[in-house]
Coordinates of C-alpha atoms in Angstrom, one line a residue:
X14 CA 27.9 263.5 241.5
X15 CA 28.5 260.5 243.5
X16 CA 31.7 258.8 244.2
X17 CA 32.0 255.0 245.0
X18 CA 35.3 254.1 246.4
X19 CA 35.7 250.1 246.9
X20 CA 38.8 248.0 247.6
X21 CA 39.5 245.7 244.9
X22 CA 39.1 241.9 245.5
X23 CA 42.4 239.6 245.2
X24 CA 43.7 239.2 241.7
X25 CA 42.8 235.8 241.1
X26 CA 44.1 236.3 237.3
X27 CA 47.8 236.3 238.9
X28 CA 47.0 233.7 241.4
X29 CA 46.2 231.5 238.5
X30 CA 49.0 232.3 236.8
X31 CA 51.4 231.3 239.7
X32 CA 49.1 228.2 240.3
X33 CA 50.0 227.1 236.5
X34 CA 53.9 228.0 237.2
X35 CA 53.6 225.5 240.3
X36 CA 52.2 222.5 238.1
X37 CA 54.8 223.3 235.2
X38 CA 57.6 223.4 238.1
X39 CA 56.7 220.2 239.7
X40 CA 56.4 218.4 236.2
X41 CA 59.7 220.1 235.0
X42 CA 61.6 218.9 238.3
X43 CA 60.6 215.8 238.0
X44 CA 61.3 215.1 234.8
X45 CA 64.9 215.9 235.7
X46 CA 64.7 213.4 238.6
X47 CA 66.1 210.3 236.9
X48 CA 69.3 212.1 235.5
X49 CA 70.6 213.7 238.6
X50 CA 73.7 212.7 240.3
X51 CA 73.2 209.2 242.1
X52 CA 73.7 211.2 245.6
X53 CA 70.3 213.0 244.7
X54 CA 68.2 210.3 242.6
X55 CA 66.6 209.6 246.0
X56 CA 65.3 213.1 247.0
X57 CA 62.0 213.8 245.6
X58 CA 62.7 217.5 244.6
X59 CA 59.2 218.3 243.2
X60 CA 57.5 217.2 246.1
X61 CA 59.4 219.9 248.0
X62 CA 59.3 222.2 245.3
X63 CA 55.5 222.1 245.9
X64 CA 55.8 222.3 249.8
X65 CA 57.9 225.2 249.1
X66 CA 55.0 226.5 247.1
X67 CA 52.5 226.0 250.1
X68 CA 54.9 227.8 252.4
X69 CA 55.2 230.7 249.8
X70 CA 51.3 230.6 249.9
X71 CA 51.4 231.5 253.5
X72 CA 54.0 234.0 253.0
X73 CA 51.9 235.8 250.2
X74 CA 49.2 235.7 252.8
X75 CA 51.7 237.3 255.6
X76 CA 52.9 239.9 253.3
X77 CA 48.9 240.9 252.3
X78 CA 48.1 241.2 255.7
X79 CA 50.3 244.3 256.0
X80 CA 49.5 247.3 254.3
X81 CA 52.1 248.3 252.1
X82 CA 52.5 252.1 253.5
X83 CA 53.6 249.7 256.7
X84 CA 56.7 248.7 254.3
X85 CA 57.4 252.4 253.6
X86 CA 57.4 252.9 257.5
X87 CA 59.8 250.1 258.5
X88 CA 61.7 249.7 255.4
X89 CA 65.2 251.1 256.9
X90 CA 64.7 248.4 260.0
X91 CA 64.3 246.1 257.2
X92 CA 67.8 247.7 255.7
X93 CA 69.4 247.3 258.8
X94 CA 68.6 244.1 259.2
X95 CA 69.5 242.6 255.5
X96 CA 72.6 244.4 255.9
X97 CA 73.6 242.7 259.3
X98 CA 73.0 239.2 257.7
X99 CA 75.2 240.2 254.9
X100 CA 78.1 241.4 257.0
X101 CA 77.9 238.5 258.8
X102 CA 79.1 236.4 255.9
X103 CA 81.5 238.9 255.4
X104 CA 83.2 238.6 258.6
X105 CA 83.0 234.6 258.2
X106 CA 86.4 235.5 255.9
X107 CA 88.3 236.5 259.2
X108 CA 86.4 235.1 261.8
X109 CA 84.2 231.7 262.5
X110 CA 80.4 232.9 262.4
X111 CA 77.7 230.5 263.5
X112 CA 75.6 228.7 260.7
X113 CA 77.8 230.6 257.7
X114 CA 78.2 228.4 255.0
X115 CA 80.7 228.3 251.9
X116 CA 79.9 226.7 248.8
X117 CA 82.1 226.4 245.8
X118 CA 84.2 229.1 247.2
X119 CA 81.1 231.5 247.6
X120 CA 80.0 232.6 251.2
X121 CA 76.6 233.4 250.8
X122 CA 74.3 231.2 252.8
X123 CA 73.4 230.3 256.3
X124 CA 73.0 226.8 257.4
X125 CA 70.4 225.9 259.8
X126 CA 70.3 222.2 261.3
X127 CA 66.8 221.0 260.4
X128 CA 65.8 224.1 258.1
X129 CA 68.3 223.8 255.5
X130 CA 70.1 226.7 253.6
X131 CA 69.4 230.4 253.6
X132 CA 70.6 233.0 251.1
X133 CA 70.2 236.3 252.6
X134 CA 71.1 238.4 249.3
X135 CA 67.4 236.7 248.3
X136 CA 65.8 238.3 250.9
X137 CA 67.8 241.8 250.5
X138 CA 66.4 241.8 247.2
X139 CA 62.7 242.5 248.3
X140 CA 64.1 244.6 250.8
X141 CA 66.1 247.2 248.2
X142 CA 62.8 247.3 246.6
X143 CA 60.8 248.2 249.6
X144 CA 63.9 251.1 250.3
X145 CA 64.5 252.7 247.0
X146 CA 60.5 252.8 246.5
X147 CA 60.3 254.8 249.7
X148 CA 63.3 257.0 248.7
X149 CA 61.8 257.9 245.4
X150 CA 58.1 258.0 247.1
X151 CA 59.5 260.6 250.2
X152 CA 62.1 262.2 247.4
X153 CA 59.2 263.2 244.9
X154 CA 57.2 264.5 247.8
X155 CA 59.7 266.8 249.1
X156 CA 60.8 268.0 245.3
X157 CA 58.0 268.0 243.3
X158 CA 59.5 270.1 240.5
X159 CA 61.8 267.8 239.5
X160 CA 65.1 269.7 238.4
X161 CA 68.2 268.7 237.2
X162 CA 69.5 269.0 240.8
X163 CA 66.8 267.4 242.6
X164 CA 67.5 264.2 239.8
X165 CA 71.1 264.2 241.0
X166 CA 70.2 264.4 244.5
X167 CA 68.1 261.3 243.8
X168 CA 70.6 259.0 242.1
X169 CA 73.1 260.3 244.9
X170 CA 70.5 258.6 247.5
X171 CA 70.3 255.4 245.3
X172 CA 74.0 255.3 245.2
X173 CA 74.7 255.6 249.1
X174 CA 72.0 253.1 249.6
X175 CA 72.8 250.2 247.2
X176 CA 76.8 250.5 247.4
X177 CA 76.9 248.7 251.0
X178 CA 74.9 245.8 249.7
X179 CA 76.6 245.5 246.7
X180 CA 80.1 245.6 248.4
X181 CA 79.1 242.8 250.6
X182 CA 77.8 240.9 247.5
X183 CA 81.1 241.6 245.5
X184 CA 83.1 240.2 248.5
X185 CA 81.1 236.8 249.0
X186 CA 81.4 236.8 245.8
X187 CA 78.1 236.4 243.8
X188 CA 78.4 238.5 240.7
X189 CA 74.7 236.9 239.3
X190 CA 72.9 238.6 242.3
X191 CA 74.9 242.0 241.9
X192 CA 73.4 241.9 238.3
X193 CA 70.0 241.7 239.9
X194 CA 70.4 244.3 242.1
X195 CA 71.6 246.2 239.2
X196 CA 68.6 245.5 237.4
X197 CA 66.6 246.7 240.4
X198 CA 68.3 250.0 240.5
X199 CA 67.9 250.7 236.5
X200 CA 64.2 249.7 236.6
X201 CA 63.9 252.1 239.8
X202 CA 65.7 255.0 238.0
X203 CA 63.7 254.2 234.9
X204 CA 60.4 254.9 236.7
X205 CA 61.6 257.6 239.2
X206 CA 60.8 260.3 236.5
X207 CA 64.6 261.4 236.3
X208 CA 65.8 263.3 233.1
X209 CA 66.7 261.1 230.2
X210 CA 69.6 263.4 229.7
X211 CA 70.8 262.2 233.1
X212 CA 69.7 258.7 232.4
X213 CA 72.0 258.5 229.2
X214 CA 74.8 259.9 231.3
X215 CA 74.4 257.2 233.9
X216 CA 74.5 254.7 230.7
X217 CA 77.5 256.3 229.4
X218 CA 79.2 256.2 232.4
X219 CA 78.4 252.3 232.7
X220 CA 79.7 251.8 229.1
X221 CA 83.0 253.4 229.8
X222 CA 83.5 251.4 233.3
X223 CA 83.1 248.3 231.3
X224 CA 85.4 249.5 228.3
X225 CA 88.0 250.2 230.8
X226 CA 87.4 247.0 232.3
X227 CA 88.4 245.5 228.7
X228 CA 91.4 247.6 228.4
X229 CA 92.8 246.8 232.0
X230 CA 92.6 242.9 231.3
X231 CA 94.3 243.4 228.0
X232 CA 97.1 245.9 229.1
X233 CA 97.6 245.1 233.0
X234 CA 95.9 241.4 233.3
X235 CA 97.7 241.1 236.7
X236 CA 96.0 244.4 238.2
X237 CA 92.6 243.0 236.5
X238 CA 92.8 239.6 237.9
X239 CA 93.9 240.7 241.6
X240 CA 91.5 243.7 242.3
X241 CA 88.9 243.5 239.8
X242 CA 87.7 239.9 239.1
X243 CA 88.4 236.5 240.0
X244 CA 89.8 233.7 238.0
X245 CA 86.6 231.5 238.2
X246 CA 84.6 234.0 237.3
X247 CA 86.7 235.0 234.2
X248 CA 86.5 231.3 233.3
X249 CA 83.0 231.8 233.3
X250 CA 83.5 234.0 230.1
X251 CA 85.9 231.8 228.7
X252 CA 83.2 229.1 228.6
X253 CA 80.5 231.5 227.3
X254 CA 82.6 232.7 224.3
X255 CA 84.1 229.6 223.5
X256 CA 82.0 226.6 224.9
X257 CA 82.9 223.8 222.5
X258 CA 86.6 225.0 222.5
X259 CA 86.2 224.4 226.7
X260 CA 83.8 221.7 226.7
X261 CA 85.8 219.6 229.0
X262 CA 86.2 222.5 231.5
X263 CA 84.3 225.6 231.6
X264 CA 82.4 225.4 228.5
X265 CA 80.9 222.0 229.7
X266 CA 77.4 223.2 231.2
X267 CA 76.8 225.0 228.2
X268 CA 77.8 223.1 225.4
X269 CA 75.4 220.1 227.3
X270 CA 72.7 223.0 227.7
X271 CA 73.0 223.8 223.8
X272 CA 72.7 219.9 222.8
X273 CA 69.8 219.3 224.9
X274 CA 67.6 222.6 223.7
X275 CA 68.9 221.7 220.0
X276 CA 67.9 217.8 220.0
X277 CA 64.6 218.9 221.5
X278 CA 63.4 220.3 218.2
X279 CA 59.3 220.9 217.8
X280 CA 57.8 218.3 220.3
X281 CA 60.6 217.3 222.7
X282 CA 61.5 213.4 223.4
X283 CA 59.0 213.3 226.1
X284 CA 58.7 213.2 229.5
X285 CA 61.9 212.0 231.7
X286 CA 63.3 210.8 227.9
X287 CA 66.6 212.2 227.5
X288 CA 69.8 211.8 225.8
X289 CA 72.0 214.7 227.1
X290 CA 73.2 214.9 230.7
X291 CA 72.8 218.3 232.3
X292 CA 74.3 219.8 235.1
X293 CA 72.2 221.3 237.6
X294 CA 68.9 220.4 235.4
X295 CA 66.9 221.0 238.3
X296 CA 68.4 224.3 239.1
X297 CA 69.7 226.9 236.9
X298 CA 69.6 224.5 233.7
X299 CA 65.6 223.3 234.0
X300 CA 64.8 225.8 230.7
X301 CA 67.3 222.9 229.1
X302 CA 65.6 220.3 230.5
X303 CA 62.1 221.2 229.1
X304 CA 63.1 222.2 225.9
X305 CA 64.7 218.6 225.5
X306 CA 62.1 216.8 227.0
X307 CA 59.1 219.3 225.6
X308 CA 60.6 220.8 223.1
X309 CA 59.6 224.3 221.4
X310 CA 56.2 224.0 222.6
X311 CA 57.0 223.5 226.4
X312 CA 59.6 226.1 226.2
X313 CA 56.9 228.5 224.7
X314 CA 54.3 227.7 227.2
X315 CA 57.0 228.8 229.9
X316 CA 57.7 232.0 227.9
X317 CA 54.1 232.9 227.7
X318 CA 53.7 232.4 231.2
X319 CA 56.1 234.4 232.1
X320 CA 54.7 237.3 229.7
X321 CA 51.2 236.8 231.1
X322 CA 52.7 237.0 234.6
X323 CA 54.9 240.5 233.9
X324 CA 51.9 241.7 231.7
X325 CA 49.7 241.3 234.6
X326 CA 52.0 243.2 237.2
X327 CA 52.5 245.9 234.9
X328 CA 48.7 246.5 234.3
X329 CA 48.4 246.2 238.3
X330 CA 51.4 249.2 238.8
X331 CA 49.6 251.1 236.2
X332 CA 46.3 251.2 238.1
X333 CA 47.9 251.8 241.5
X334 CA 46.9 255.4 242.6
X335 CA 49.5 255.5 245.3
X336 CA 52.9 256.4 243.6
X337 CA 54.7 254.1 246.4
X338 CA 52.5 251.0 245.2
X339 CA 53.7 251.6 241.7
X340 CA 57.4 251.6 242.5
X341 CA 57.0 248.4 244.4
X342 CA 55.5 246.9 241.8
X343 CA 58.0 248.1 239.1
X344 CA 60.9 247.0 241.3
X345 CA 59.2 243.5 241.5
X346 CA 58.8 243.7 237.6
X347 CA 62.5 244.7 236.8
X348 CA 64.0 241.7 239.5
X349 CA 61.5 239.0 237.8
X350 CA 62.1 240.1 234.1
X351 CA 65.9 240.2 234.5
X352 CA 66.3 236.8 236.2
X353 CA 64.0 235.3 233.4
X354 CA 65.8 236.9 230.4
X355 CA 69.3 236.0 232.2
X356 CA 68.7 232.7 233.1
X357 CA 67.2 231.6 229.4
X358 CA 69.7 233.7 227.7
X359 CA 72.5 231.9 229.6
X360 CA 70.9 228.2 228.6
X361 CA 71.0 229.1 225.0
X362 CA 74.4 230.7 225.1
X363 CA 73.8 234.7 224.4
X364 CA 74.6 235.6 228.0
X365 CA 77.4 234.4 230.4
X366 CA 76.4 231.7 232.7
X367 CA 75.7 233.4 236.3
X368 CA 74.0 230.5 238.5
X369 CA 70.6 232.5 238.6
X370 CA 67.7 230.2 238.4
X371 CA 64.7 230.5 236.8
X372 CA 62.0 232.1 238.8
X373 CA 59.3 229.9 240.1
X374 CA 60.3 227.0 237.7
X375 CA 63.8 226.0 239.1
X376 CA 64.0 224.2 242.4
X377 CA 65.1 226.2 245.1
X378 CA 63.8 226.8 248.8
X379 CA 65.1 230.9 249.8
X380 CA 64.8 231.8 246.2
X381 CA 61.2 230.6 245.5
X382 CA 60.0 231.8 248.9
X383 CA 61.6 235.6 247.6
X384 CA 59.5 235.6 244.8
X385 CA 56.4 234.4 246.4
X386 CA 56.6 237.4 248.9
X387 CA 57.5 239.4 245.8
X388 CA 54.3 238.6 244.2
X389 CA 52.5 239.1 247.6
X390 CA 53.7 242.7 247.5
X391 CA 52.3 242.9 244.2
X392 CA 48.7 241.5 245.1
X393 CA 49.1 243.7 248.2
X394 CA 49.1 246.8 245.9
X395 CA 46.5 245.4 244.0
X396 CA 43.8 244.8 246.9
X397 CA 44.5 248.0 248.5
X398 CA 43.8 249.9 244.9
X399 CA 40.6 251.8 244.9
X400 CA 38.1 252.0 241.9
X401 CA 36.6 255.6 241.8
X402 CA 33.2 255.5 239.7
X403 CA 31.6 258.7 238.5
X404 CA 27.7 259.2 238.1

């Protein structure tokens, strides 16, 4: 019996899907260009998006050069680096921190002259996937029997690791990014092999916490708004639950989005043909722009591309012989899946508006670079997955 052990080549299927998304992104962003505010019309966002895709290709190459096992070795150093960046933004509330930037009440960016803005939380998403994957892999190696006590210990490690960055995100504040972090954590818990009765206990605890928040809102509103949620964050819920009643304020974005999506019908109005002005049309609400100008057919193409992307990454995760590689892929899948669901959900009114962009489609430098690095990690796992053949 002979065994052939050869590394697999680069996954060109995944790269081709990414190529199609780059084309769709450029077309969608260009289609929104005539309807941007006057101060933004002179900026060619489609060209800049393609430039970021080119930069992202180099990010993918750089990510693939390093064996993904090396990420495990430096994971805690990366975690410390990310925490320093987040803590610097937290300190901006008390002292002046160089390059820290506050936009719309949220201190979530560093602005570097000549380079633009950088959002550390985007990078921290990738770091959390790397660190949580290491925690699971090491834990399963040290505790292979998988008892209830061991599972509780693993969840405790998750909590201790996740709370510091989530706390700093809460202080920015950036509730949308916190939701992304929670989706990553939830995905990692699901693939970690933790017993279902423990998972259900965690779910019921989360439901209880949400119910407690609702109770405090109705019975102790002063406490709720002072210690739990900011007024502007609560206004987003008002705009979500009653968009047309608050169309002049909190519900304005959602109302414009719903009108645009509904008016697109099956075929859409055509490229750069629009009757509805959509705020943030090239970023957060790019899906509504696609729906109006390219109709149900256009949005179906977008959803299909994401389905193929996620399906391909699931296939890579299942093929990997290294548990750590599978965990890395699972974290990336959870992150991208949630952001797609959240962005599309908020544009059609089934979820609150959080300001999360549509991955690979919405305009954005640091966010696109993050997704490309994430794809690079998945490609890294794929390229180092070995095929075993028995004759």
